[in-house]
PDB file of C-alpha atoms in Angstrom:
ATOM      1  CA  GLY A 102     102.088  76.912 112.666  1.00 47.00           C
ATOM      2  CA  PRO A 103     104.013  79.699 110.904  1.00 45.00           C
ATOM      3  CA  GLY A 104     102.258  81.059 107.825  1.00 46.00           C
ATOM      4  CA  ALA A 105      98.935  79.517 108.814  1.00 48.00           C
ATOM      5  CA  ARG A 106      97.162  82.806 108.176  1.00 48.00           C
ATOM      6  CA  PRO A 107      98.306  86.126 106.777  1.00 47.00           C
ATOM      7  CA  SER A 108      99.368  88.299 109.711  1.00 47.00           C
ATOM      8  CA  ARG A 109      99.534  92.046 109.680  1.00 47.00           C
ATOM      9  CA  GLN A 110     103.254  91.760 110.396  1.00 45.00           C
ATOM     10  CA  GLY A 111     103.671  89.551 107.315  1.00 49.00           C
ATOM     11  CA  ALA A 112     101.828  92.161 105.299  1.00 46.00           C
ATOM     12  CA  MET A 113     104.186  94.835 106.653  1.00 44.00           C
ATOM     13  CA  GLU A 114     107.222  92.792 105.589  1.00 46.00           C
ATOM     14  CA  ASP A 115     105.823  92.723 102.070  1.00 51.00           C
ATOM     15  CA  SER A 116     105.379  96.507 102.014  1.00 51.00           C
ATOM     16  CA  ALA A 117     108.230  96.971  99.535  1.00 51.00           C
ATOM     17  CA  ARG A 118     106.545  94.647  97.049  1.00 56.00           C
ATOM     18  CA  TRP A 119     103.163  96.291  97.649  1.00 57.00           C
ATOM     19  CA  GLY A 120     104.899  99.611  97.002  1.00 61.00           C
ATOM     20  CA  ASP A 121     105.869  98.312  93.544  1.00 63.00           C
ATOM     21  CA  ILE A 122     102.274  97.300  92.930  1.00 64.00           C
ATOM     22  CA  ASP A 123     101.023 100.683  94.163  1.00 66.00           C
ATOM     23  CA  GLU A 124     103.395 102.402  91.746  1.00 66.00           C
ATOM     24  CA  ILE A 125     102.103 100.306  88.848  1.00 64.00           C
ATOM     25  CA  LEU A 126      98.481 100.907  89.868  1.00 66.00           C
ATOM     26  CA  GLY A 127      99.239 104.645  89.934  1.00 64.00           C
ATOM     27  CA  LEU A 128     100.704 104.497  86.426  1.00 61.00           C
ATOM     28  CA  SER A 129      97.671 102.546  85.230  1.00 61.00           C
ATOM     29  CA  ARG A 130      95.313 105.146  86.699  1.00 61.00           C
ATOM     30  CA  LYS A 131      97.199 107.917  84.856  1.00 61.00           C
ATOM     31  CA  ARG A 132      97.004 105.939  81.612  1.00 59.00           C
ATOM     32  CA  LEU A 133      93.252 105.466  82.062  1.00 59.00           C
ATOM     33  CA  ARG A 134      92.726 109.177  82.662  1.00 56.00           C
ATOM     34  CA  GLY A 135      94.587 109.969  79.449  1.00 53.00           C
ATOM     35  CA  ARG A 136      92.455 107.655  77.307  1.00 49.00           C
ATOM     36  CA  ASP A 137      89.860 108.967  74.904  1.00 43.00           C
ATOM     37  CA  ARG A 138      86.853 106.747  75.616  1.00 44.00           C
ATOM     38  CA  ARG A 139      85.307 107.353  72.198  1.00 40.00           C
ATOM     39  CA  GLY A 140      88.517 106.093  70.625  1.00 40.00           C
ATOM     40  CA  ASP A 141      88.128 102.704  72.298  1.00 41.00           C
ATOM     41  CA  SER A 142      87.021  99.844  70.125  1.00 38.00           C
ATOM     42  CA  GLY A 143      84.830  97.268  71.816  1.00 40.00           C
ATOM     43  CA  GLY A 144      84.922  96.969  75.598  1.00 44.00           C
ATOM     44  CA  GLY A 145      88.405  98.382  75.989  1.00 47.00           C
ATOM     45  CA  THR A 146      89.996  95.052  76.912  1.00 52.00           C
ATOM     46  CA  ALA A 147      93.496  94.662  75.515  1.00 65.00           C
ATOM     47  CA  LYS A 148      94.548  91.641  73.488  1.00 85.00           C
ATOM     48  CA  VAL A 149      96.512  89.555  75.972  1.00 91.00           C
ATOM     49  CA  PRO A 150      99.590  87.826  74.518  1.00 94.00           C
ATOM     50  CA  PRO A 151      99.716  84.063  75.249  1.00 95.00           C
ATOM     51  CA  HIS A 152     102.687  84.323  77.631  1.00 95.00           C
ATOM     52  CA  VAL A 153     100.858  86.991  79.660  1.00 95.00           C
ATOM     53  CA  ALA A 154      97.672  84.902  79.665  1.00 95.00           C
ATOM     54  CA  LYS A 155      99.780  82.082  81.122  1.00 96.00           C
ATOM     55  CA  LEU A 156     101.174  84.415  83.818  1.00 96.00           C
ATOM     56  CA  ILE A 157      97.619  85.428  84.749  1.00 95.00           C
ATOM     57  CA  GLY A 158      96.468  81.795  84.795  1.00 96.00           C
ATOM     58  CA  ASP A 159      99.417  80.777  86.975  1.00 97.00           C
ATOM     59  CA  ALA A 160      98.772  83.737  89.302  1.00 96.00           C
ATOM     60  CA  ASN A 161      95.096  82.798  89.665  1.00 95.00           C
ATOM     61  CA  GLU A 162      96.087  79.212  90.423  1.00 96.00           C
ATOM     62  CA  LYS A 163      98.617  80.326  93.078  1.00 96.00           C
ATOM     63  CA  TYR A 164      95.991  82.638  94.571  1.00 95.00           C
ATOM     64  CA  GLY A 165      93.505  79.747  94.645  1.00 94.00           C
ATOM     65  CA  PHE A 166      95.998  77.704  96.646  1.00 95.00           C
ATOM     66  CA  GLY A 167      96.640  80.609  99.022  1.00 94.00           C
ATOM     67  CA  ASN A 168     100.114  81.524  97.709  1.00 95.00           C
ATOM     68  CA  ILE A 169      99.424  85.249  97.851  1.00 94.00           C
ATOM     69  CA  ARG A 170     103.052  86.353  97.597  1.00 93.00           C
ATOM     70  CA  GLU A 171     103.769  84.298  94.457  1.00 95.00           C
ATOM     71  CA  ALA A 172     100.417  85.257  92.947  1.00 96.00           C
ATOM     72  CA  SER A 173     101.083  88.966  93.467  1.00 94.00           C
ATOM     73  CA  GLU A 174     104.540  88.687  91.868  1.00 93.00           C
ATOM     74  CA  LEU A 175     103.061  87.011  88.772  1.00 96.00           C
ATOM     75  CA  LEU A 176     100.245  89.583  88.601  1.00 96.00           C
ATOM     76  CA  LEU A 177     102.793  92.391  88.839  1.00 93.00           C
ATOM     77  CA  ARG A 178     104.682  90.923  85.863  1.00 95.00           C
ATOM     78  CA  ALA A 179     101.436  90.500  83.900  1.00 95.00           C
ATOM     79  CA  ILE A 180     100.414  94.118  84.575  1.00 94.00           C
ATOM     80  CA  THR A 181     103.864  95.380  83.572  1.00 93.00           C
ATOM     81  CA  GLU A 182     103.764  93.450  80.292  1.00 94.00           C
ATOM     82  CA  CYS A 183     100.098  94.041  79.448  1.00 94.00           C
ATOM     83  CA  PRO A 184      98.701  96.986  81.455  1.00 92.00           C
ATOM     84  CA  GLY A 185      95.450  97.011  79.468  1.00 93.00           C
ATOM     85  CA  ALA A 186      94.314  93.559  80.658  1.00 94.00           C
ATOM     86  CA  PRO A 187      91.685  93.764  83.426  1.00 95.00           C
ATOM     87  CA  GLY A 188      92.239  90.237  84.826  1.00 94.00           C
ATOM     88  CA  PRO A 189      95.368  90.895  86.898  1.00 96.00           C
ATOM     89  CA  TYR A 190      93.810  93.974  88.509  1.00 96.00           C
ATOM     90  CA  LYS A 191      90.739  91.923  89.479  1.00 95.00           C
ATOM     91  CA  THR A 192      92.813  89.227  91.177  1.00 95.00           C
ATOM     92  CA  LEU A 193      94.998  91.859  92.836  1.00 95.00           C
ATOM     93  CA  GLY A 194      91.813  93.465  94.154  1.00 96.00           C
ATOM     94  CA  LEU A 195      90.774  90.138  95.694  1.00 94.00           C
ATOM     95  CA  ILE A 196      94.219  89.767  97.287  1.00 95.00           C
ATOM     96  CA  TYR A 197      94.045  93.283  98.753  1.00 94.00           C
ATOM     97  CA  GLU A 198      90.541  92.568 100.069  1.00 93.00           C
ATOM     98  CA  GLN A 199      91.744  89.334 101.689  1.00 92.00           C
ATOM     99  CA  LEU A 200      94.582  91.259 103.368  1.00 92.00           C
ATOM    100  CA  GLY A 201      92.036  93.747 104.713  1.00 93.00           C
ATOM    101  CA  LEU A 202      93.320  96.560 102.468  1.00 93.00           C
ATOM    102  CA  VAL A 203      89.857  97.504 101.235  1.00 93.00           C
ATOM    103  CA  ARG A 204      90.736 100.930  99.817  1.00 93.00           C
ATOM    104  CA  LYS A 205      93.538  99.388  97.725  1.00 93.00           C
ATOM    105  CA  ALA A 206      91.193  96.561  96.704  1.00 95.00           C
ATOM    106  CA  ILE A 207      88.649  99.097  95.448  1.00 95.00           C
ATOM    107  CA  GLU A 208      91.372 101.046  93.575  1.00 94.00           C
ATOM    108  CA  SER A 209      92.582  97.897  91.847  1.00 95.00           C
ATOM    109  CA  LEU A 210      89.060  96.744  90.962  1.00 96.00           C
ATOM    110  CA  LEU A 211      88.215 100.219  89.632  1.00 96.00           C
ATOM    111  CA  ILE A 212      91.112  99.952  87.175  1.00 95.00           C
ATOM    112  CA  ALA A 213      89.800  96.531  86.081  1.00 96.00           C
ATOM    113  CA  ALA A 214      86.289  97.962  85.724  1.00 96.00           C
ATOM    114  CA  ASN A 215      87.525 100.887  83.620  1.00 95.00           C
ATOM    115  CA  LEU A 216      89.341  98.402  81.383  1.00 95.00           C
ATOM    116  CA  SER A 217      86.157  96.337  81.000  1.00 93.00           C
ATOM    117  CA  PRO A 218      83.341  98.875  81.362  1.00 91.00           C
ATOM    118  CA  LYS A 219      80.624  96.410  80.336  1.00 94.00           C
ATOM    119  CA  ASP A 220      81.385  94.111  83.294  1.00 94.00           C
ATOM    120  CA  VAL A 221      78.271  95.015  85.310  1.00 95.00           C
ATOM    121  CA  GLN A 222      79.011  92.371  87.952  1.00 96.00           C
ATOM    122  CA  LEU A 223      82.414  93.924  88.658  1.00 96.00           C
ATOM    123  CA  TRP A 224      80.948  97.426  89.047  1.00 95.00           C
ATOM    124  CA  GLN A 225      78.368  95.940  91.444  1.00 95.00           C
ATOM    125  CA  GLN A 226      81.142  94.210  93.432  1.00 94.00           C
ATOM    126  CA  ILE A 227      82.998  97.532  93.763  1.00 95.00           C
ATOM    127  CA  ALA A 228      79.841  99.330  94.880  1.00 95.00           C
ATOM    128  CA  ASP A 229      79.094  96.637  97.479  1.00 93.00           C
ATOM    129  CA  MET A 230      82.677  96.764  98.750  1.00 93.00           C
ATOM    130  CA  ALA A 231      82.629 100.560  98.963  1.00 91.00           C
ATOM    131  CA  MET A 232      79.311 100.504 100.859  1.00 92.00           C
ATOM    132  CA  GLY A 233      80.601  97.861 103.281  1.00 87.00           C
ATOM    133  CA  HIS A 234      83.810  99.826 103.780  1.00 73.00           C
ATOM    134  CA  GLY A 235      81.776 102.757 105.083  1.00 60.00           C
ATOM    135  CA  ASP A 236      80.498 100.621 107.991  1.00 49.00           C
ATOM    136  CA  SER A 237      83.854  99.486 109.370  1.00 46.00           C
TER     137      SER A 237
END
């Protein structure tokens, strides 16, 4: 039936929303470039306010149930309110990967990895994705 699987046309219709996300990812990349790594305390993960943690939790739940559009909207709000939290970028990366937008997935996961540099598993995931992307 309609909406059974994400179609490329459906993804095209959402291009305006993805444009918003791209803009925010671009701003996040600029912010990361401007950071002084030695000035970071701990792993660089920002303290996430409770209401943002709830947004992220709700987004992950929606994503788990396949509600990609709603999940991405919640993630966008979480990123806007707390751009230093790696979680939303990770989930966004998974969404991009699921939509077949591997380059965008890698970009999003790279932001998450820079925000949590000690997350070895995440760096490995990015490397694997980048290697696989070279084949297709």
